Coordinates of C-alpha atoms in Angstrom, one line a residue:
Chain C
M1 CA 0.0 0.0 0.0
A2 CA 1.2 3.5 -0.8
V3 CA 0.2 7.2 -0.4
I4 CA 0.3 9.6 -3.3
G5 CA 1.0 13.3 -2.7
I6 CA 0.3 16.2 -5.1
E7 CA 2.1 19.6 -4.7
S8 CA 1.2 22.6 -6.8
S9 CA 1.7 25.7 -4.5
A10 CA 3.8 27.7 -6.9
H11 CA 5.8 27.1 -10.2
T12 CA 6.5 23.4 -9.6
L13 CA 4.0 20.7 -10.0
G14 CA 5.1 17.6 -8.0
V15 CA 3.7 14.2 -7.6
G16 CA 5.3 11.8 -5.1
V17 CA 4.6 8.3 -3.9
V18 CA 5.6 7.1 -0.4
A19 CA 5.2 3.8 1.4
D20 CA 6.1 3.4 5.0
G21 CA 8.2 6.6 5.0
R22 CA 10.1 5.4 1.9
V23 CA 10.0 7.6 -1.2
L24 CA 9.1 5.4 -4.2
A25 CA 8.7 8.2 -6.7
N26 CA 9.2 12.0 -6.8
E27 CA 8.1 13.5 -10.2
M28 CA 8.4 17.2 -11.0
R29 CA 7.3 19.5 -13.8
M30 CA 8.5 23.0 -13.5
Y31 CA 6.9 26.0 -15.2
P32 CA 9.5 27.7 -17.3
I33 CA 10.0 31.1 -15.6
T34 CA 10.6 34.1 -17.9
D35 CA 11.5 37.7 -17.0
E36 CA 7.9 38.4 -16.3
G37 CA 8.2 36.3 -13.2
I38 CA 5.3 34.1 -12.1
I39 CA 1.8 34.9 -13.2
P40 CA -0.4 32.6 -11.2
S41 CA -3.1 31.9 -13.8
K42 CA -0.5 31.0 -16.5
V43 CA 1.2 28.7 -14.0
A44 CA -2.1 27.1 -13.1
D45 CA -2.7 26.4 -16.9
F46 CA 0.7 24.8 -17.0
H47 CA -0.2 22.5 -14.1
V48 CA -3.5 21.6 -15.6
G49 CA -1.7 20.5 -18.7
N50 CA 0.8 18.4 -16.8
V51 CA -0.9 16.9 -13.8
R52 CA -2.3 13.8 -15.5
K53 CA 1.1 12.9 -17.0
A54 CA 2.9 13.6 -13.8
I55 CA 0.6 11.3 -11.8
S56 CA 0.9 8.4 -14.3
S57 CA 4.7 8.8 -14.5
A58 CA 5.0 8.9 -10.7
L59 CA 2.9 5.7 -10.4
R60 CA 5.0 4.0 -13.1
K61 CA 8.3 4.9 -11.4
A62 CA 6.9 3.7 -8.1
R63 CA 5.6 0.5 -9.7
V64 CA 2.3 1.1 -8.0
S65 CA -1.1 1.2 -9.6
L66 CA -3.9 3.5 -8.5
E67 CA -5.8 0.6 -7.0
D68 CA -2.9 0.2 -4.5
I69 CA -3.1 3.8 -3.3
E70 CA -4.5 4.0 0.3
A71 CA -4.7 7.8 0.6
V72 CA -4.2 11.0 -1.4
G73 CA -2.4 14.0 0.0
Y74 CA -2.3 17.5 -1.5
T75 CA -1.0 20.9 -0.6
K76 CA -3.6 22.9 1.1
G77 CA -1.3 26.0 1.3
P78 CA 0.4 28.4 1.7
G79 CA 0.8 29.2 -2.0
L80 CA -0.8 30.8 -5.0
G81 CA -4.5 30.3 -5.2
P82 CA -4.9 29.3 -8.8
C83 CA -2.0 26.9 -8.6
L84 CA -3.2 25.3 -5.3
G85 CA -6.6 24.8 -6.9
V86 CA -5.2 22.5 -9.6
G87 CA -3.6 20.1 -7.1
N88 CA -6.7 20.2 -4.9
L89 CA -9.0 19.3 -7.8
A90 CA -6.7 16.4 -9.0
A91 CA -6.4 15.0 -5.5
K92 CA -10.2 15.2 -4.9
S93 CA -10.9 13.4 -8.2
L94 CA -8.5 10.6 -7.3
S95 CA -9.9 10.3 -3.8
M96 CA -13.5 10.1 -5.0
K97 CA -12.8 7.8 -7.9
Y98 CA -10.9 5.3 -5.8
G99 CA -12.7 5.9 -2.5
V100 CA -9.6 6.6 -0.4
P101 CA -9.0 9.3 2.3
L102 CA -8.0 12.8 1.2
L103 CA -5.5 14.6 3.4
P104 CA -4.8 18.4 3.2
V105 CA -1.1 19.0 3.9
N106 CA 0.6 22.2 5.0
H107 CA 3.5 22.9 2.6
A108 CA 5.9 24.2 5.2
V109 CA 5.2 21.3 7.5
A110 CA 6.1 19.0 4.6
H111 CA 9.5 20.6 3.9
L112 CA 10.4 20.4 7.5
E113 CA 9.1 16.9 8.1
I114 CA 11.0 15.4 5.1
A115 CA 14.3 17.0 6.2
K116 CA 13.7 15.8 9.7
H117 CA 12.8 12.3 8.5
I118 CA 15.9 12.0 6.2
N119 CA 18.3 13.1 9.0
G120 CA 16.6 11.0 11.6
F121 CA 16.2 14.0 13.9
V122 CA 13.7 14.1 16.8
D123 CA 13.1 17.7 17.8
P124 CA 15.0 20.0 15.5
L125 CA 14.9 23.8 15.1
A126 CA 14.3 24.5 11.5
L127 CA 15.2 27.4 9.2
Y128 CA 12.6 27.3 6.4
V129 CA 13.8 29.5 3.6
S130 CA 12.0 29.7 0.2
G131 CA 10.7 32.3 -2.2
G132 CA 7.7 33.2 -0.3
N133 CA 8.7 32.3 3.3
S134 CA 11.6 32.7 5.6
Q135 CA 10.9 31.4 9.1
V136 CA 12.7 30.0 12.2
I137 CA 10.4 27.2 13.4
G138 CA 10.4 24.5 16.2
M139 CA 7.9 22.2 17.9
E140 CA 6.1 23.5 20.9
G141 CA 3.5 21.7 23.0
E142 CA 0.9 24.4 24.1
P143 CA -2.0 24.6 23.6
F144 CA -1.5 21.7 21.2
R145 CA 1.6 20.2 19.5
H146 CA 2.4 22.5 16.7
Y147 CA 5.4 24.1 14.9
H148 CA 5.9 27.5 16.6
I149 CA 7.4 30.4 14.6
Y150 CA 10.1 31.9 16.7
G151 CA 11.1 34.5 14.0
E152 CA 10.3 35.2 10.4
T153 CA 10.6 37.8 7.7
L154 CA 8.5 40.9 8.3
D155 CA 8.3 41.5 4.6
I156 CA 9.4 39.2 1.7
G157 CA 11.0 35.8 1.6
V158 CA 14.8 35.6 1.1
G159 CA 14.3 33.6 -2.1
N160 CA 12.0 36.4 -3.5
M161 CA 14.8 38.9 -2.7
L162 CA 17.4 36.8 -4.5
D163 CA 15.2 36.2 -7.6
N164 CA 14.2 39.9 -7.7
F165 CA 17.8 41.0 -7.5
A166 CA 18.7 38.6 -10.3
R167 CA 16.1 40.1 -12.6
K168 CA 17.1 43.7 -11.8
A169 CA 20.8 42.8 -12.3
G170 CA 20.1 41.0 -15.6
L171 CA 21.2 37.6 -14.3
V172 CA 19.7 34.6 -16.1
P173 CA 18.1 32.4 -15.0
S174 CA 16.8 34.7 -12.4
W175 CA 17.1 32.7 -9.2
G176 CA 19.4 32.2 -6.2
S177 CA 22.0 29.9 -7.6
T178 CA 22.7 32.4 -10.4
V179 CA 23.2 35.1 -7.8
A180 CA 25.6 32.8 -5.9
K181 CA 27.6 32.3 -9.1
A182 CA 27.7 36.0 -9.8
A183 CA 28.9 36.6 -6.2
E184 CA 32.1 34.6 -6.7
G185 CA 35.1 36.8 -6.2
G186 CA 33.1 39.7 -5.0
R187 CA 34.2 42.1 -2.3
Y188 CA 32.2 43.3 0.6
V189 CA 30.4 46.7 0.4
Q190 CA 28.3 47.8 3.4
M191 CA 24.5 47.2 3.2
P192 CA 21.6 47.5 5.6
Y193 CA 21.5 44.6 8.1
T194 CA 18.1 44.3 9.8
V195 CA 17.4 41.8 12.5
K196 CA 14.8 42.6 15.1
G197 CA 15.0 39.9 17.8
M198 CA 14.4 36.8 15.8
D199 CA 12.6 38.6 13.0
F200 CA 14.3 40.1 9.9
T201 CA 13.4 42.1 6.8
F202 CA 14.8 42.0 3.3
T203 CA 13.1 44.7 1.2
G204 CA 15.5 47.4 2.5
L205 CA 18.5 45.2 1.6
L206 CA 17.1 44.5 -1.9
T207 CA 16.4 48.2 -2.6
N208 CA 19.9 49.1 -1.4
A209 CA 21.6 46.4 -3.4
V210 CA 19.8 47.4 -6.6
A211 CA 20.9 51.0 -6.0
Q212 CA 24.5 50.0 -5.4
L213 CA 24.6 48.4 -8.9
N214 CA 25.2 51.9 -10.2
E215 CA 28.5 52.2 -8.2
H216 CA 29.8 48.7 -7.8
S217 CA 30.3 45.6 -9.9
V218 CA 27.5 43.0 -10.0
A219 CA 29.9 40.6 -8.3
D220 CA 30.5 42.9 -5.3
V221 CA 26.8 43.7 -4.9
A222 CA 25.7 40.1 -5.3
F223 CA 28.3 38.9 -2.8
S224 CA 27.5 41.6 -0.2
M225 CA 23.7 41.1 -0.5
Q226 CA 24.0 37.4 -0.1
E227 CA 26.5 37.6 2.8
T228 CA 24.3 40.2 4.5
A229 CA 21.0 38.3 4.1
F230 CA 22.5 34.9 5.1
S231 CA 24.2 36.4 8.1
M232 CA 20.9 37.8 9.2
L233 CA 19.3 34.4 8.9
C234 CA 22.1 32.8 10.9
E235 CA 21.9 35.4 13.7
A236 CA 18.1 34.8 14.1
T237 CA 18.7 31.1 14.0
E238 CA 21.5 31.1 16.5
R239 CA 19.3 33.3 18.8
A240 CA 16.4 30.8 18.5
L241 CA 18.8 27.9 19.3
M242 CA 20.0 29.7 22.4
L243 CA 16.4 30.4 23.4
T244 CA 14.9 26.9 22.9
N245 CA 18.0 24.8 23.8
K246 CA 17.2 22.5 20.8
R247 CA 20.2 20.3 19.9
E248 CA 19.4 19.8 16.2
L249 CA 19.1 22.2 13.3
I250 CA 17.7 21.6 9.8
V251 CA 17.5 24.0 6.9
C252 CA 14.8 23.4 4.4
G253 CA 13.0 25.0 1.5
G254 CA 14.2 26.2 -1.9
V255 CA 17.0 28.4 -0.6
A256 CA 18.3 25.5 1.6
Q257 CA 20.0 24.5 -1.7
S258 CA 22.5 27.3 -1.2
K259 CA 25.9 25.8 -0.4
R260 CA 27.0 29.1 1.3
L261 CA 24.0 29.2 3.6
R262 CA 24.6 25.5 4.6
E263 CA 28.2 26.2 5.3
M264 CA 27.3 29.2 7.5
L265 CA 24.7 27.3 9.4
L266 CA 27.1 24.4 10.0
S267 CA 29.5 26.9 11.5
V268 CA 26.7 28.2 13.8
C269 CA 26.1 24.6 14.9
E270 CA 29.7 23.7 15.4
A271 CA 30.2 26.6 17.8
H272 CA 27.5 25.1 20.1
G273 CA 27.9 21.4 19.5
I274 CA 24.5 21.2 17.7
R275 CA 23.7 18.5 15.0
F276 CA 23.1 20.0 11.6
G277 CA 21.3 18.5 8.6
F278 CA 19.4 19.1 5.4
A279 CA 17.6 17.1 2.8
P280 CA 18.9 16.3 -0.8
N281 CA 18.0 19.1 -3.2
E282 CA 15.1 17.3 -4.8
Y283 CA 13.3 17.7 -1.4
N284 CA 14.2 21.3 -0.9
A285 CA 12.6 22.2 -4.3
D286 CA 8.9 21.9 -4.1
N287 CA 8.0 18.3 -4.5
G288 CA 5.2 15.8 -4.1
A289 CA 7.1 13.2 -2.0
M290 CA 7.1 15.4 1.0
I291 CA 3.3 15.9 0.7
A292 CA 2.9 12.1 0.4
L293 CA 5.1 11.6 3.5
V294 CA 3.1 14.0 5.7
A295 CA -0.2 12.6 4.3
E296 CA 1.0 9.1 5.4
R297 CA 1.8 10.4 8.9
M298 CA -1.6 12.1 9.1
L299 CA -3.3 9.0 8.0
E300 CA -1.4 6.7 10.4
S301 CA -2.1 9.0 13.3
G302 CA -5.8 8.8 12.6
Q303 CA -6.6 12.1 10.9
R304 CA -9.6 11.9 8.5
Y305 CA -11.3 14.7 6.6
A306 CA -14.7 15.0 4.9
I307 CA -14.2 16.0 1.3
G308 CA -16.1 19.3 2.0
D309 CA -13.4 20.2 4.5
C310 CA -10.6 19.7 1.9
G311 CA -10.2 23.2 0.4
I312 CA -7.2 25.4 -0.1
N313 CA -5.8 28.2 2.1
Q314 CA -3.3 30.6 0.5
R315 CA -2.2 31.8 3.9
Y316 CA -2.2 28.5 5.7
R317 CA 0.2 29.2 8.5
I318 CA 2.4 26.4 9.9
D319 CA 1.6 27.3 13.5
S320 CA -2.1 26.6 13.0
V321 CA -1.4 22.9 12.1
R322 CA -2.0 20.3 14.7
I323 CA 0.8 17.8 14.7
T324 CA -0.6 14.4 15.7
W325 CA 2.4 12.2 14.9
R326 CA 5.9 11.8 16.4
Chain I
M1 CA 41.3 41.0 35.0
E2 CA 39.7 37.6 35.7
M3 CA 36.7 36.9 33.5
R4 CA 34.3 34.0 34.0
M5 CA 31.7 33.4 31.4
I6 CA 28.2 33.3 32.9
A7 CA 26.1 33.3 29.7
E8 CA 26.6 32.5 26.1
G9 CA 24.3 34.4 23.8
A10 CA 23.7 34.5 20.1
E11 CA 25.2 37.9 19.8
A12 CA 27.5 38.4 22.8
N13 CA 28.9 36.5 25.8
I14 CA 28.4 37.7 29.3
Y15 CA 31.3 37.5 31.8
S16 CA 31.4 38.2 35.5
C17 CA 34.5 40.1 36.5
S18 CA 35.6 42.7 39.0
F19 CA 36.1 46.3 38.1
V20 CA 38.3 48.3 40.4
G21 CA 37.3 46.0 43.2
M22 CA 33.6 46.1 42.4
R23 CA 31.6 43.1 41.1
A24 CA 30.8 43.8 37.5
V25 CA 29.6 42.3 34.2
A26 CA 31.4 42.4 30.9
K27 CA 29.4 42.0 27.7
R28 CA 31.7 41.1 24.9
R29 CA 30.7 40.6 21.2
V30 CA 32.8 37.8 20.1
R31 CA 33.9 36.8 16.5
K32 CA 31.2 34.8 14.7
E33 CA 33.0 32.4 12.3
Y34 CA 29.9 32.1 10.1
R35 CA 30.1 35.6 8.7
I36 CA 32.8 37.3 6.7
G37 CA 35.5 39.3 8.7
S38 CA 34.5 42.7 7.5
L39 CA 30.8 42.3 8.2
D40 CA 31.6 40.7 11.5
M41 CA 34.0 43.5 12.6
Y42 CA 31.5 46.1 11.5
L43 CA 28.5 44.5 13.4
R44 CA 30.5 44.0 16.6
T45 CA 32.0 47.5 16.8
H46 CA 29.0 49.3 15.6
R47 CA 26.6 47.5 17.9
T48 CA 28.9 48.0 20.9
K49 CA 29.1 51.7 20.1
V50 CA 25.3 52.1 19.7
E51 CA 24.6 50.0 22.8
A52 CA 26.9 52.1 24.9
R53 CA 25.4 55.3 23.6
V54 CA 21.9 54.1 24.4
M55 CA 22.9 53.1 27.9
L56 CA 24.6 56.4 28.6
A57 CA 21.6 58.3 27.2
L58 CA 19.2 56.4 29.6
S59 CA 21.5 56.4 32.6
G60 CA 19.7 57.9 35.6
R61 CA 16.3 57.9 33.8
I62 CA 15.4 54.3 34.2
K63 CA 16.5 51.5 36.4
M64 CA 19.3 49.7 34.5
P65 CA 23.0 48.7 34.9
R66 CA 25.4 51.6 34.9
V67 CA 28.1 51.7 32.3
L68 CA 31.6 51.5 33.8
A69 CA 33.8 51.3 30.7
V70 CA 33.6 50.7 27.0
T71 CA 36.1 49.2 24.6
A72 CA 35.7 48.4 20.8
D73 CA 33.8 45.1 21.5
T74 CA 33.1 45.1 25.3
I75 CA 30.9 47.1 27.7
Y76 CA 31.6 46.8 31.4
M77 CA 28.6 47.5 33.6
D78 CA 27.0 47.0 37.1
F79 CA 26.2 43.5 38.1
I80 CA 22.4 43.3 38.7
D81 CA 22.1 40.4 41.2
G82 CA 18.5 39.4 40.7
R83 CA 16.5 37.0 38.6
R84 CA 14.8 37.4 35.2
L85 CA 11.1 38.4 35.3
S86 CA 10.5 35.5 32.9
T87 CA 11.6 33.0 35.5
L88 CA 9.5 34.4 38.4
P89 CA 6.7 32.1 39.5
V90 CA 3.2 33.3 38.9
G91 CA 1.8 35.4 41.8
K92 CA 5.1 36.8 42.9
G93 CA 4.1 40.4 42.3
I94 CA 4.7 40.1 38.5
E95 CA 2.0 42.8 37.9
A96 CA 3.9 45.4 39.9
Y97 CA 7.1 44.7 37.9
L98 CA 5.2 44.9 34.6
V99 CA 3.8 48.3 35.7
E100 CA 7.3 49.5 36.4
S101 CA 8.6 48.0 33.1
G102 CA 5.8 49.8 31.2
R103 CA 7.0 53.0 32.7
W104 CA 10.6 52.3 31.7
L105 CA 9.7 51.5 28.1
A106 CA 7.6 54.7 27.9
I107 CA 10.6 56.7 29.1
M108 CA 12.8 55.0 26.5
H109 CA 10.4 55.7 23.7
D110 CA 10.0 59.3 24.8
S111 CA 13.8 59.6 24.7
G112 CA 13.8 58.4 21.0
I113 CA 15.1 54.9 21.8
T114 CA 13.6 51.5 21.1
H115 CA 14.8 48.5 23.1
G116 CA 14.5 45.9 20.3
D117 CA 14.0 42.9 22.6
F118 CA 11.7 44.1 25.3
T119 CA 10.5 40.8 26.9
P120 CA 10.4 39.5 30.5
A121 CA 13.7 37.7 29.9
N122 CA 15.3 41.1 29.7
I123 CA 13.9 42.5 32.9
I124 CA 15.8 41.6 36.1
V125 CA 14.0 41.8 39.4
W126 CA 16.2 42.9 42.2
G127 CA 15.5 44.4 45.6
G128 CA 11.8 44.9 44.8
A129 CA 12.5 46.9 41.6
A130 CA 12.5 46.0 37.8
Y131 CA 15.8 46.7 36.0
V132 CA 15.9 46.8 32.2
I133 CA 18.9 44.9 30.7
D134 CA 20.4 44.0 27.3
F135 CA 20.3 47.0 25.1
G136 CA 22.1 45.0 22.4
L137 CA 19.3 45.5 19.9
S138 CA 18.4 49.1 21.0
Y139 CA 18.9 52.1 18.8
F140 CA 17.9 55.7 18.4
T141 CA 14.8 56.2 16.3
D142 CA 11.5 58.0 16.2
S143 CA 9.9 55.4 14.1
I144 CA 6.4 54.5 15.3
E145 CA 6.7 51.1 13.7
D146 CA 9.8 50.2 15.7
K147 CA 8.2 51.3 19.0
A148 CA 5.1 49.3 18.1
I149 CA 7.4 46.2 17.6
D150 CA 8.7 46.7 21.2
L151 CA 5.1 46.4 22.4
L152 CA 4.4 43.4 20.1
L153 CA 7.4 41.5 21.5
M154 CA 6.1 42.0 25.0
K155 CA 2.6 41.1 24.0
R156 CA 3.8 37.8 22.5
S157 CA 5.7 37.0 25.7
V158 CA 3.0 37.4 28.4
N159 CA -0.6 36.5 28.7
K160 CA -3.5 38.9 27.9
E161 CA -4.1 40.0 31.5
L162 CA -0.5 40.8 32.2
F163 CA -0.1 42.6 28.9
S164 CA -3.0 44.9 29.6
V165 CA -1.4 45.7 33.0
F166 CA 1.8 46.5 31.2
M167 CA 0.0 48.6 28.6
R168 CA -2.0 50.7 31.0
S169 CA 1.3 51.7 32.7
Y170 CA 3.0 52.4 29.3
D171 CA 0.0 54.4 28.2
S172 CA -0.2 56.7 31.2
A173 CA 3.6 57.3 31.2
A174 CA 4.3 57.8 27.5
K175 CA 3.8 61.2 25.9
Y176 CA 2.8 59.9 22.5
S177 CA 1.3 56.4 23.1
R178 CA -1.7 56.7 20.7
P179 CA 0.0 56.4 17.3
V180 CA 2.2 53.5 18.7
K181 CA -0.9 51.6 19.9
E182 CA -2.6 52.2 16.6
R183 CA 0.4 50.9 14.8
L184 CA 0.5 47.8 17.0
A185 CA -3.1 47.0 16.0
D186 CA -2.1 47.6 12.4
I187 CA 0.9 45.3 12.5
E188 CA -1.2 42.5 14.0
L189 CA -3.8 42.9 11.3
R190 CA -1.2 42.3 8.5
G191 CA -2.3 38.9 7.2
R192 CA 0.9 37.1 7.7
Y193 CA 1.1 37.6 11.4
Q194 CA -2.5 37.3 12.5
S195 CA -2.3 33.7 13.7
R196 CA 1.2 33.9 15.2
S197 CA 1.0 32.0 18.4
L198 CA 2.5 33.1 21.7
A199 CA 6.2 32.5 22.3
T200 CA 7.0 30.1 25.0
V201 CA 10.4 30.5 26.5
R202 CA 12.1 27.5 28.1
S203 CA 14.8 28.5 30.5

């Protein structure tokens, strides 16, 4: 028996198959981003055109037939409404056609859980960094077991900042790894560094970096912006580690693919004797396997939902999710 | 001078030491290996300078440790021999200390200073009085938003009843509390933060 998970919160459509915590398939179709960025309705059209093929190819890779599926998980949110809608509809159809439970999964919980699972961690602090989100998260018990947000961005996600900078600086493709490549050999120029307790902001840094392109090389600006942003994230994370006394740290989400960020977080952990881990890149990109993994946990811990309660929520916050599994 | 580390923080380490025969505390911003040297040096010296300036500006106006000496990365100050308000058991006169804390924050804000981390963990109760500590995230500003965030941090750290005790005191002591209160309500309404749950601090 296996659980299928459908992820469609942003530009990537993902379908994963999981059985007993083991990933059998993790298929992805990514909307080709142009310089206009992401237009939700266009991405949704892309997902509609690909969801069928993605499901069948995931099942083929997993060597599982639809009759063997015991539950269907989908991303309830957070994400872009039109995109979430596609995964929601596909999941509902499967669930109704095959008469199996449907499970609404929180996207952030899924990124965190798969990294935790792969590293065999028990109670980690997590730095969740993606295009739309940047949060420092950890499990708390009151009033119910949930992932508490210790600190987060007060404006945009760090990934959004990197992508936006790439577009303004004419770097193609416009995402974080391109900025990282452009930053090689750059020298530090001063930029605004904003940490408020365990919260942080990125728009001031972005505006300043774009303005500095007039006076400094792209390499210097890219380097300084990246170093400043990642140092801010490390400081907030280190403060949360001190506050919570947690002994494990994971980094997850799209920006967790950054080698430099990983290296910096490892340094934070080494200074305090804390275990550090992250998932392979395919699980830091948006993917269906993580949705299937959490859906399986929800199923095993007894969660059941009426189909009428399985909608989408663009602002589905991680701290509102009840965690019923260990 | 003999220095013994008593607390390891994310930003600075705290040492107990003696200063011309007097028991004192040294707050030293140590090198963070994760960040590049130039940014690290800038943050350590700049923050030490701002923190010392804030402390000197507030000296004699609120209850807080007195600054004894300042170097590039270290501030020497009075040792406040009490316990953190966050570790005080319920019913130990917490309300009275929050009333006092509300007044201290009002005075800070009226002096054009935000604390930056105004929570019960940064209030030390000693000899029946509340002392404000850790000005590591404080700075000079007249920004309403920054002041509102001071209130937000306190609001997230205590329960509703205690926060309203704190707010009443802040309100009556501050010269311009209305725009700050309005901004606090505004920040909380911004979609992203509506559901943010209360911080629970394990000590």
